[in-house]
Coordinates of C-alpha atoms (C1' of nucleotides) in Angstrom, one line a residue:
Chain A
X1 CA -70.4 51.5 -46.0
X2 CA -72.7 48.5 -45.6
X3 CA -71.1 46.4 -43.0
X4 CA -72.8 48.0 -40.0
X5 CA -70.5 48.1 -37.0
X6 CA -73.2 47.7 -34.4
X7 CA -74.8 44.7 -36.1
X8 CA -71.4 43.0 -36.5
X9 CA -70.2 43.8 -33.0
X10 CA -73.5 42.5 -31.5
X11 CA -73.2 39.3 -33.5
X12 CA -69.7 38.9 -32.3
X13 CA -70.8 39.3 -28.6
X14 CA -73.2 36.5 -29.1
X15 CA -71.2 34.1 -31.3
X16 CA -67.5 34.6 -30.8
X17 CA -65.5 31.6 -29.8
X18 CA -64.1 31.6 -26.2
X19 CA -60.4 31.5 -27.1
X20 CA -57.8 31.9 -24.4
X21 CA -56.0 34.7 -26.2
X22 CA -59.2 36.7 -26.2
X23 CA -59.7 36.5 -22.4
X24 CA -59.2 39.8 -20.6
X25 CA -56.4 38.3 -18.5
X26 CA -54.4 37.4 -21.6
X27 CA -51.2 39.6 -21.8
X28 CA -50.0 41.4 -25.0
X29 CA -47.3 38.7 -25.1
X30 CA -49.9 36.0 -25.1
X31 CA -51.7 37.8 -28.0
X32 CA -48.4 38.0 -29.9
X33 CA -47.6 34.3 -29.4
X34 CA -51.1 33.4 -30.6
X35 CA -50.9 35.5 -33.7
X36 CA -47.6 33.9 -34.8
X37 CA -48.9 30.4 -34.1
X38 CA -52.1 31.1 -36.0
X39 CA -50.3 32.1 -39.2
X40 CA -51.5 29.5 -41.7
X41 CA -52.4 27.1 -38.9
X42 CA -55.9 26.2 -37.6
X43 CA -57.1 27.3 -34.2
X44 CA -57.7 23.7 -33.0
X45 CA -54.1 22.8 -33.5
X46 CA -52.8 26.0 -31.9
X47 CA -54.7 26.1 -28.7
X48 CA -53.0 23.3 -26.7
X49 CA -49.5 24.4 -27.8
X50 CA -50.3 28.0 -26.9
X51 CA -51.3 27.0 -23.4
X52 CA -48.1 25.1 -22.9
X53 CA -46.0 28.0 -24.2
X54 CA -47.6 30.6 -22.0
X55 CA -47.3 28.4 -19.0
X56 CA -43.6 27.7 -19.7
X57 CA -42.6 31.2 -21.0
X58 CA -45.0 33.8 -19.6
X59 CA -42.9 36.7 -20.6
X60 CA -40.6 37.6 -23.6
X61 CA -37.5 37.5 -21.3
X62 CA -38.5 34.0 -20.2
X63 CA -38.5 32.8 -23.7
X64 CA -35.4 34.7 -24.6
X65 CA -33.6 32.6 -22.0
X66 CA -34.5 29.4 -23.7
X67 CA -32.4 27.7 -26.4
X68 CA -33.5 27.6 -30.0
X69 CA -33.7 23.8 -29.7
X70 CA -36.0 24.0 -26.7
X71 CA -38.3 26.4 -28.6
X72 CA -38.3 24.2 -31.7
X73 CA -39.1 21.1 -29.7
X74 CA -42.0 22.9 -27.9
X75 CA -43.2 24.1 -31.3
X76 CA -43.8 20.5 -32.1
X77 CA -45.7 19.8 -35.3
X78 CA -47.4 23.2 -35.8
X79 CA -45.6 23.5 -39.1
X80 CA -43.4 26.2 -40.6
X81 CA -40.8 25.9 -37.8
X82 CA -39.0 29.1 -38.8
X83 CA -41.8 30.8 -37.1
X84 CA -40.6 29.4 -33.8
X85 CA -37.1 30.7 -34.5
X86 CA -38.4 34.2 -35.4
X87 CA -40.6 34.3 -32.4
X88 CA -37.6 33.4 -30.2
X89 CA -35.7 36.2 -31.9
X90 CA -38.6 38.6 -31.4
X91 CA -38.7 37.7 -27.7
X92 CA -35.0 38.5 -27.4
X93 CA -35.5 41.9 -29.1
X94 CA -38.5 42.7 -26.9
X95 CA -36.6 41.8 -23.8
X96 CA -33.5 43.7 -24.7
X97 CA -34.7 46.7 -26.6
X98 CA -38.3 47.2 -25.3
X99 CA -38.0 46.6 -21.6
X100 CA -39.7 43.3 -21.9
X101 CA -42.9 44.9 -23.1
X102 CA -44.5 44.1 -26.4
X103 CA -44.4 47.3 -28.5
X104 CA -47.6 49.3 -29.0
X105 CA -46.7 50.9 -32.3
X106 CA -47.3 49.2 -35.6
X107 CA -44.0 50.3 -36.9
X108 CA -42.1 49.0 -33.9
X109 CA -43.9 45.7 -34.3
X110 CA -43.2 45.5 -38.0
X111 CA -39.5 45.8 -37.2
X112 CA -39.6 42.5 -35.2
X113 CA -38.7 39.2 -36.9
X114 CA -41.7 37.2 -38.1
X115 CA -44.1 40.1 -37.8
X116 CA -45.6 41.4 -41.0
X117 CA -48.5 43.6 -42.1
X118 CA -51.2 41.4 -40.6
X119 CA -49.6 40.4 -37.3
X120 CA -48.3 43.9 -36.4
X121 CA -51.8 45.3 -36.7
X122 CA -53.5 42.3 -35.0
X123 CA -51.3 42.8 -32.0
X124 CA -51.8 46.6 -32.0
X125 CA -55.6 46.1 -32.2
X126 CA -56.2 43.0 -30.1
X127 CA -53.6 43.5 -27.4
X128 CA -53.8 47.3 -27.1
X129 CA -57.2 48.2 -28.6
X130 CA -55.7 50.4 -31.3
X131 CA -57.7 51.5 -34.3
X132 CA -56.0 50.1 -37.3
X133 CA -57.1 47.8 -40.2
X134 CA -56.4 44.1 -39.5
X135 CA -56.5 42.2 -42.7
X136 CA -56.1 38.4 -42.8
X137 CA -57.5 35.9 -45.3
X138 CA -60.9 35.9 -43.5
X139 CA -61.3 39.6 -43.7
X140 CA -60.2 39.6 -47.4
X141 CA -62.9 37.1 -48.2
X142 CA -65.6 38.9 -46.3
X143 CA -64.8 42.2 -48.0
X144 CA -64.5 40.6 -51.4
X145 CA -68.0 39.2 -51.0
X146 CA -69.9 41.8 -48.9
X147 CA -68.4 44.9 -50.4
X148 CA -67.2 43.9 -53.9
X149 CA -69.7 41.3 -54.7
X150 CA -67.1 38.7 -55.7
X151 CA -67.1 35.1 -54.6
X152 CA -63.6 35.3 -53.3
X153 CA -60.7 37.7 -52.9
X154 CA -58.2 37.9 -55.7
X155 CA -54.4 37.9 -55.1
X156 CA -53.5 39.9 -52.0
X157 CA -52.2 43.4 -52.3
X158 CA -51.3 44.8 -48.9
X159 CA -51.8 48.5 -49.9
X160 CA -55.2 47.9 -51.5
X161 CA -56.4 45.5 -48.8
X162 CA -55.5 47.9 -46.0
X163 CA -57.3 50.7 -47.7
X164 CA -60.4 48.6 -48.2
X165 CA -60.7 47.8 -44.5
X166 CA -59.7 51.2 -43.3
X167 CA -62.7 52.5 -45.2
X168 CA -65.0 50.2 -43.2
X169 CA -63.4 50.7 -39.8
X170 CA -65.7 52.6 -37.3
X171 CA -64.3 55.4 -35.1
X172 CA -65.3 53.6 -31.9
X173 CA -64.6 50.0 -30.9
X174 CA -62.6 49.5 -34.1
X175 CA -60.5 46.6 -32.6
X176 CA -63.7 44.7 -31.6
X177 CA -65.1 45.4 -35.1
X178 CA -61.9 43.9 -36.6
X179 CA -62.2 40.8 -34.5
X180 CA -65.8 40.5 -35.5
X181 CA -64.9 40.7 -39.2
X182 CA -62.4 38.0 -38.8
X183 CA -64.7 35.8 -36.8
X184 CA -67.5 36.2 -39.4
X185 CA -65.1 34.9 -42.0
X186 CA -64.0 32.0 -39.9
X187 CA -67.4 30.9 -38.8
X188 CA -70.0 32.1 -41.3
X189 CA -68.5 33.6 -44.5
X190 CA -66.2 30.5 -45.0
X191 CA -64.2 29.6 -48.1
X192 CA -66.3 26.5 -48.9
X193 CA -70.0 26.4 -48.2
X194 CA -70.6 29.8 -46.6
X195 CA -73.5 29.8 -44.1
X196 CA -75.3 32.7 -45.6
X197 CA -78.5 31.8 -43.8
X198 CA -76.7 32.6 -40.5
X199 CA -75.1 35.8 -41.7
X200 CA -75.9 39.0 -39.7
X201 CA -75.1 41.2 -42.6
X202 CA -76.8 39.2 -45.3
X203 CA -79.1 42.1 -46.3
X204 CA -76.0 44.3 -46.9
X205 CA -74.0 41.7 -48.8
X206 CA -73.2 42.7 -52.4
X207 CA -72.4 39.1 -53.3
X208 CA -75.8 38.0 -52.2
X209 CA -77.5 40.9 -54.0
X210 CA -75.7 40.0 -57.2
X211 CA -76.9 36.4 -57.1
X212 CA -73.7 34.9 -55.6
X213 CA -71.7 34.8 -58.9
X214 CA -68.9 32.2 -59.1
X215 CA -65.3 33.3 -58.6
X216 CA -63.8 34.6 -61.9
X217 CA -60.4 35.8 -60.8
X218 CA -57.1 34.4 -61.8
X219 CA -56.7 30.6 -61.2
X220 CA -55.0 29.8 -57.9
X221 CA -52.2 27.3 -58.2
X222 CA -52.8 24.4 -55.8
X223 CA -49.9 23.9 -53.4
X224 CA -48.6 20.4 -53.4
X225 CA -46.9 18.8 -50.4
X226 CA -46.2 15.1 -51.1
X227 CA -42.7 14.7 -52.5
X228 CA -41.7 18.4 -52.0
X229 CA -38.7 19.7 -50.1
X230 CA -41.2 20.9 -47.5
X231 CA -42.1 17.3 -46.7
X232 CA -38.5 16.1 -46.6
X233 CA -37.5 19.0 -44.4
X234 CA -40.3 18.1 -42.1
X235 CA -39.3 14.5 -41.9
X236 CA -35.6 15.4 -41.1
X237 CA -36.6 17.9 -38.4
X238 CA -39.0 15.4 -36.9
X239 CA -36.1 13.0 -36.2
X240 CA -34.1 15.7 -34.4
X241 CA -37.2 16.8 -32.4
X242 CA -37.5 13.3 -31.1
X243 CA -34.0 12.9 -29.8
X244 CA -32.2 14.6 -26.9
X245 CA -28.7 13.9 -28.3
X246 CA -27.1 14.7 -31.6
X247 CA -27.5 12.0 -34.3
X248 CA -25.3 10.7 -37.1
X249 CA -26.2 11.5 -40.7
X250 CA -27.2 7.8 -41.2
X251 CA -30.1 8.4 -38.8
X252 CA -31.4 11.1 -41.1
X253 CA -30.7 9.3 -44.3
X254 CA -33.4 6.7 -43.6
X255 CA -36.3 9.2 -43.8
X256 CA -36.1 9.8 -47.6
X257 CA -34.9 7.6 -50.4
X258 CA -33.7 10.3 -52.9
X259 CA -30.2 11.2 -51.6
X260 CA -29.9 14.3 -53.7
X261 CA -33.1 15.8 -52.4
X262 CA -32.4 14.7 -48.9
X263 CA -29.0 16.3 -48.8
X264 CA -30.3 19.5 -50.4
X265 CA -33.0 19.7 -47.7
X266 CA -30.5 19.0 -44.9
X267 CA -28.3 21.8 -46.3
X268 CA -31.2 24.2 -46.4
X269 CA -32.1 23.4 -42.8
X270 CA -28.6 24.2 -41.8
X271 CA -28.7 27.5 -43.8
X272 CA -32.0 28.4 -42.1
X273 CA -30.6 27.7 -38.7
X274 CA -33.1 25.0 -37.9
X275 CA -30.3 22.4 -37.7
X276 CA -26.8 22.5 -36.4
X277 CA -23.8 20.3 -37.0
X278 CA -21.6 19.5 -34.0
X279 CA -17.8 19.6 -34.0
X280 CA -17.8 15.8 -34.3
X281 CA -20.1 15.9 -37.4
X282 CA -23.4 15.0 -35.8
X283 CA -26.7 16.8 -36.3
X284 CA -28.9 18.4 -33.7
X285 CA -31.5 21.1 -33.1
X286 CA -29.6 24.5 -32.7
X287 CA -28.2 26.0 -29.6
X288 CA -28.0 22.9 -27.4
X289 CA -24.7 21.3 -28.3
X290 CA -21.2 22.4 -29.0
Chain B
dG1 C1' -45.8 39.8 -57.9
dA2 C1' -44.5 34.9 -57.6
dT3 C1' -42.4 31.3 -54.6
dT4 C1' -41.2 28.9 -50.8
dC5 C1' -41.9 27.4 -46.3
dG6 C1' -45.2 22.2 -42.6
dT7 C1' -48.9 19.8 -41.2
dG8 C1' -53.2 17.5 -40.8
dG9 C1' -58.3 17.5 -41.1
dC10 C1' -62.2 17.6 -43.9
dC11 C1' -65.9 17.3 -47.6
Chain C
dT1 C1' -59.6 9.5 -52.3
dG2 C1' -57.3 13.6 -52.7
dG3 C1' -57.5 18.4 -53.6
dC4 C1' -58.5 22.3 -50.7
dC5 C1' -57.8 25.0 -46.9
dA6 C1' -56.1 27.0 -42.3
dA7 C1' -55.4 34.5 -38.0
dG8 C1' -48.8 35.1 -43.3
dA9 C1' -43.9 36.4 -43.7
dA10 C1' -39.7 36.7 -46.1
dT11 C1' -37.2 36.9 -50.3

DNA sequence: GATTCGTGGCC
DNA sequence: TGGCCAAGAAT
C-alpha cells in the first residue's frame, strides 16, 4: 500500500522523540510500565512518574512486593488509578507465573490484568521486536486519513483496525514501522491542526488527494468531567493519597457537598478495591492497614 | 457497541 | 472560557 515503510522509518530515525522507554537499555518491564501509564495519558505527564517507578521497582517481583497503597500513592495524579492496581496485579502474575519475565506472546500478555488489544501488541513489538499490528488512537487516525481518505477514524473496531494495519505492516522492521506510524500521528498527523506540510507521506495520503474533506462519521459524544462521579472519586482518593494514616469519614465528607453522590462514589471505590475500611471504621488506601 | 473510569493542558 | 484531547481496558 501507500505508506512506504522506508520513507516512514527514515522519518522516524530523524524525528522520533528521545523517550526513556525507547532507549536500548530499557527492559521489557520498563516498556510494559510505560504502555500502561500512557493509556489515555499524555507523554509529558507520564515521563517523570515512569522514571520514579522504574528506579523504585526495577523488576516485576520488586513491584509485586509493594502494597497496593504504595503503588496507588506512587501513581499520584496520572488518572484512572485502577490502572495502577491492575499493573500491580500483572506484576504479581509475571513474578509468580512467568519467572519474573514479561511474556513474549500476545496471548500471554492479553491474559494479564489491564492489558488489552493495544498494550499486548505494543509490548510484543516494542519490547521484543515482534511483527504484529499495534493500533492506538494515533495509528487509527493516520490510517483513516492516509489510507481511507477520511478526516478522522470512526468508532473503533478491534478486528477491522487490526486487519487494516496488518495489511500495511512490512515483513522487515515491522516494530520500528509501528513506532513510526504512532509517532507520525502524535507529532504530525495530529487530531487538531495536522502539520501536513511536514508530513513525509503527504504524496501518498488519500485524505490530501481528496481535498481533505471534513469528518462525516457519527457524532462523538463529548466526555464531561465536572460534576461527574469521576471527579468525586478523584477528590476522595486524593484525600487518602495525602495521608499516611486512615481517616474518619468526616474527612472525606468535606470534599463534595452532595451526600448521595459522595456516598455512592465512596462505595464504588470500596467495590473497586481502591479504598479499604479498617476494623475501626476508618478509610485508607488498600493493603496498608488492618 | 455503548459506558464508565481521572486529570490537566491547550487553542 | 471551555470544549477537546491524550500510547485504552473492562464490563
